[in-house]
Coordinates of C-alpha atoms in Angstrom, one line a residue:
X1 CA 82.3 82.8 83.0
X2 CA 85.2 80.1 83.5
X3 CA 88.9 79.7 83.6
X4 CA 89.5 79.8 80.1
X5 CA 87.6 83.2 79.6
X6 CA 89.0 84.9 82.7
X7 CA 92.5 83.5 83.5
X8 CA 94.5 84.9 80.5
X9 CA 93.3 88.2 81.2
X10 CA 94.3 87.9 85.1
X11 CA 97.6 87.2 84.1
X12 CA 98.0 89.8 81.5
X13 CA 96.4 92.8 83.7
X14 CA 98.7 91.6 86.5
X15 CA 101.7 91.8 84.6
X16 CA 100.4 95.2 83.5
X17 CA 99.9 96.1 87.3
X18 CA 103.4 95.2 88.0
X19 CA 104.7 97.5 85.2
X20 CA 102.8 100.5 86.3
X21 CA 103.7 100.0 90.1
X22 CA 107.5 99.7 89.1
X23 CA 106.7 103.0 87.0
X24 CA 105.7 104.7 90.2
X25 CA 109.0 104.0 92.2
X26 CA 111.1 104.6 89.2
X27 CA 109.8 107.8 88.5
X28 CA 110.1 108.8 92.3
X29 CA 106.6 109.6 92.4
X30 CA 105.4 111.2 95.7
X31 CA 102.6 109.0 97.2
X32 CA 100.9 112.0 98.6
X33 CA 99.3 113.6 95.3
X34 CA 95.6 113.1 94.1
X35 CA 94.1 110.2 92.4
X36 CA 91.0 109.6 90.2
X37 CA 89.5 108.1 93.3
X38 CA 88.3 111.4 94.9
X39 CA 88.4 110.2 98.5
X40 CA 91.8 108.8 98.2
X41 CA 95.7 110.0 97.9
X42 CA 97.9 107.8 96.0
X43 CA 99.1 106.2 99.4
X44 CA 95.8 105.1 100.2
X45 CA 94.9 103.9 96.7
X46 CA 98.3 102.0 96.1
X47 CA 98.1 100.3 99.4
X48 CA 94.3 99.2 98.5
X49 CA 95.6 98.1 94.9
X50 CA 98.4 96.1 96.4
X51 CA 96.2 94.6 99.3
X52 CA 93.2 93.4 97.3
X53 CA 94.8 92.8 93.7
X54 CA 97.8 90.5 95.0
X55 CA 97.2 89.4 98.5
X56 CA 93.4 89.2 98.2
X57 CA 93.6 87.5 94.8
X58 CA 96.0 85.0 96.2
X59 CA 93.7 84.2 99.3
X60 CA 90.6 83.8 97.4
X61 CA 92.0 81.1 95.5
X62 CA 93.4 79.2 98.7
X63 CA 89.8 79.8 100.2
X64 CA 91.5 82.0 103.1
X65 CA 90.6 85.1 104.7
X66 CA 93.0 87.9 104.6
X67 CA 94.5 88.5 107.9
X68 CA 94.1 91.7 110.2
X69 CA 98.0 92.1 109.7
X70 CA 97.6 92.3 105.9
X71 CA 94.6 94.5 105.8
X72 CA 96.5 96.8 108.4
X73 CA 99.8 96.7 106.6
X74 CA 101.4 99.9 104.9
X75 CA 102.7 98.1 101.9
X76 CA 104.3 101.4 100.6
X77 CA 106.6 101.7 103.8
X78 CA 108.8 99.2 101.8
X79 CA 111.0 101.2 99.6
X80 CA 111.0 97.9 97.2
X81 CA 107.0 97.7 97.7
X82 CA 106.6 97.5 93.6
X83 CA 109.2 94.7 93.5
X84 CA 107.4 93.2 96.2
X85 CA 103.8 93.7 94.5
X86 CA 105.1 92.1 91.4
X87 CA 106.3 89.0 93.5
X88 CA 103.1 88.8 95.0
X89 CA 101.0 89.1 91.6
X90 CA 103.0 86.4 90.5
X91 CA 102.2 84.3 93.4
X92 CA 98.7 85.1 93.1
X93 CA 98.1 84.4 89.5
X94 CA 100.1 81.2 90.0
X95 CA 97.5 80.2 92.6
X96 CA 94.6 80.5 90.2
X97 CA 96.4 78.2 87.3
X98 CA 94.8 75.0 88.9
X99 CA 91.4 74.1 87.0
X100 CA 90.1 73.0 90.4
X101 CA 90.4 76.4 92.0
X102 CA 87.7 77.6 89.5
X103 CA 85.0 75.2 90.8
X104 CA 82.5 75.8 93.5
X105 CA 82.3 79.1 95.5
X106 CA 84.5 81.3 97.4
X107 CA 83.4 82.2 101.0
X108 CA 83.9 85.9 101.5
X109 CA 82.9 86.2 105.1
X110 CA 79.5 87.9 104.6
X111 CA 78.5 85.9 101.3
X112 CA 79.7 83.5 98.9
X113 CA 80.3 84.0 95.3
X114 CA 80.9 81.2 92.3
X115 CA 85.0 81.4 92.1
X116 CA 84.9 82.4 88.3
X117 CA 82.6 85.5 88.8
X118 CA 84.9 86.5 91.9
X119 CA 88.2 86.0 89.6
X120 CA 86.5 88.3 87.3
X121 CA 85.9 91.1 89.8
X122 CA 89.6 90.9 90.8
X123 CA 90.6 91.3 87.3
X124 CA 88.3 94.4 87.2
X125 CA 89.9 95.8 90.2
X126 CA 93.3 95.1 89.1
X127 CA 92.7 96.8 85.9
X128 CA 90.5 99.8 87.2
X129 CA 92.9 100.7 90.1
X130 CA 95.9 100.1 87.9
X131 CA 94.4 102.9 85.6
X132 CA 93.9 105.1 88.7
X133 CA 97.6 104.7 89.5
X134 CA 98.8 105.0 86.0
X135 CA 96.8 108.3 85.5
X136 CA 97.8 109.6 89.1
X137 CA 101.6 109.2 88.2
X138 CA 101.4 110.1 84.2
X139 CA 101.5 106.7 83.0
X140 CA 99.2 104.5 80.8
X141 CA 97.6 101.4 81.7
X142 CA 97.4 99.3 78.7
X143 CA 95.1 96.2 78.1
X144 CA 94.2 94.1 74.9
X145 CA 90.5 94.3 73.6
X146 CA 89.6 91.1 75.2
X147 CA 90.6 92.3 78.5
X148 CA 88.7 95.5 77.9
X149 CA 85.7 93.5 77.1
X150 CA 86.0 91.4 80.3
X151 CA 86.5 94.7 82.4
X152 CA 83.6 96.0 80.7
X153 CA 81.3 93.2 81.1
X154 CA 82.1 93.1 84.9
X155 CA 81.3 96.8 85.2
X156 CA 78.0 96.6 83.5
X157 CA 77.2 93.6 85.6
X158 CA 78.1 94.5 89.0
X159 CA 77.7 98.3 88.5
X160 CA 74.6 98.9 90.6
X161 CA 76.4 97.0 93.4
X162 CA 79.3 98.9 93.5
X163 CA 77.4 102.4 93.5
X164 CA 75.3 100.9 96.4
X165 CA 78.5 100.8 98.4
X166 CA 80.0 104.0 96.8
X167 CA 82.4 102.0 94.8
X168 CA 81.6 103.8 91.6
X169 CA 80.3 107.2 90.7
X170 CA 77.6 108.0 87.9
X171 CA 78.6 107.0 84.2
X172 CA 80.6 109.3 82.3
X173 CA 79.4 109.6 78.7
X174 CA 81.9 108.4 75.8
X175 CA 81.2 107.6 72.2
X176 CA 79.7 104.3 71.5
X177 CA 82.4 103.2 69.4
X178 CA 85.0 103.9 72.1
X179 CA 87.4 100.9 72.8
X180 CA 86.1 98.5 75.5
X181 CA 88.3 99.5 78.3
X182 CA 87.4 103.1 78.1
X183 CA 83.9 102.4 78.0
X184 CA 84.5 100.2 81.1
X185 CA 86.3 103.2 82.9
X186 CA 83.2 105.6 81.9
X187 CA 80.8 103.1 83.1
X188 CA 82.5 103.0 86.5
X189 CA 82.2 106.7 86.9
X190 CA 86.0 107.7 85.5
X191 CA 86.7 110.0 82.5
X192 CA 89.2 108.0 80.5
X193 CA 89.8 111.1 78.4
X194 CA 90.7 113.5 81.1
X195 CA 94.2 114.0 82.3
X196 CA 93.4 115.8 85.4
X197 CA 92.7 113.6 88.3
X198 CA 90.3 113.6 91.4
X199 CA 86.7 113.4 89.7
X200 CA 85.9 109.8 90.0
X201 CA 85.0 107.4 93.0
X202 CA 86.7 104.3 93.9

């Protein structure tokens, strides 16, 4: 993986995440309802999504650790959290624009990872949790075929690691010719065909 194969989908999924977030606030959706992440209500899910896919994305590019203030913040306490999230996503994507950011490794605290590989995992986080939020609020999370293939590759490559830390549930069966993003969701333990929520894991 490299900048050219990941960055366009980072920008695409960030824009779609901002659209879905605005849909949550526009609909006045309560943040207390269930989500496809079985242990998380919408409030918990949105805070995780905002933290790691916007602030986390920018901090990784800058080679900075997230502060305790950020990791403990309730982003949804701001009535305009969706607009703040959209603005932070723009800053995060801009931070990855410089080709030099994609060189070398990123120190995650307990381990280091090649920057391009980590960036692809952040795209997965943005899209998969974006789907979780969209599903919980009666929306769709739409991605291109290319973005879907990238997310599928990340899920298949790192699936065992995510399951080791209860990040994914067991895979769900879907047709082999299903779109790549649906196969990625299924491989992460989510049922892309199910309207109901509450059956999948983080």
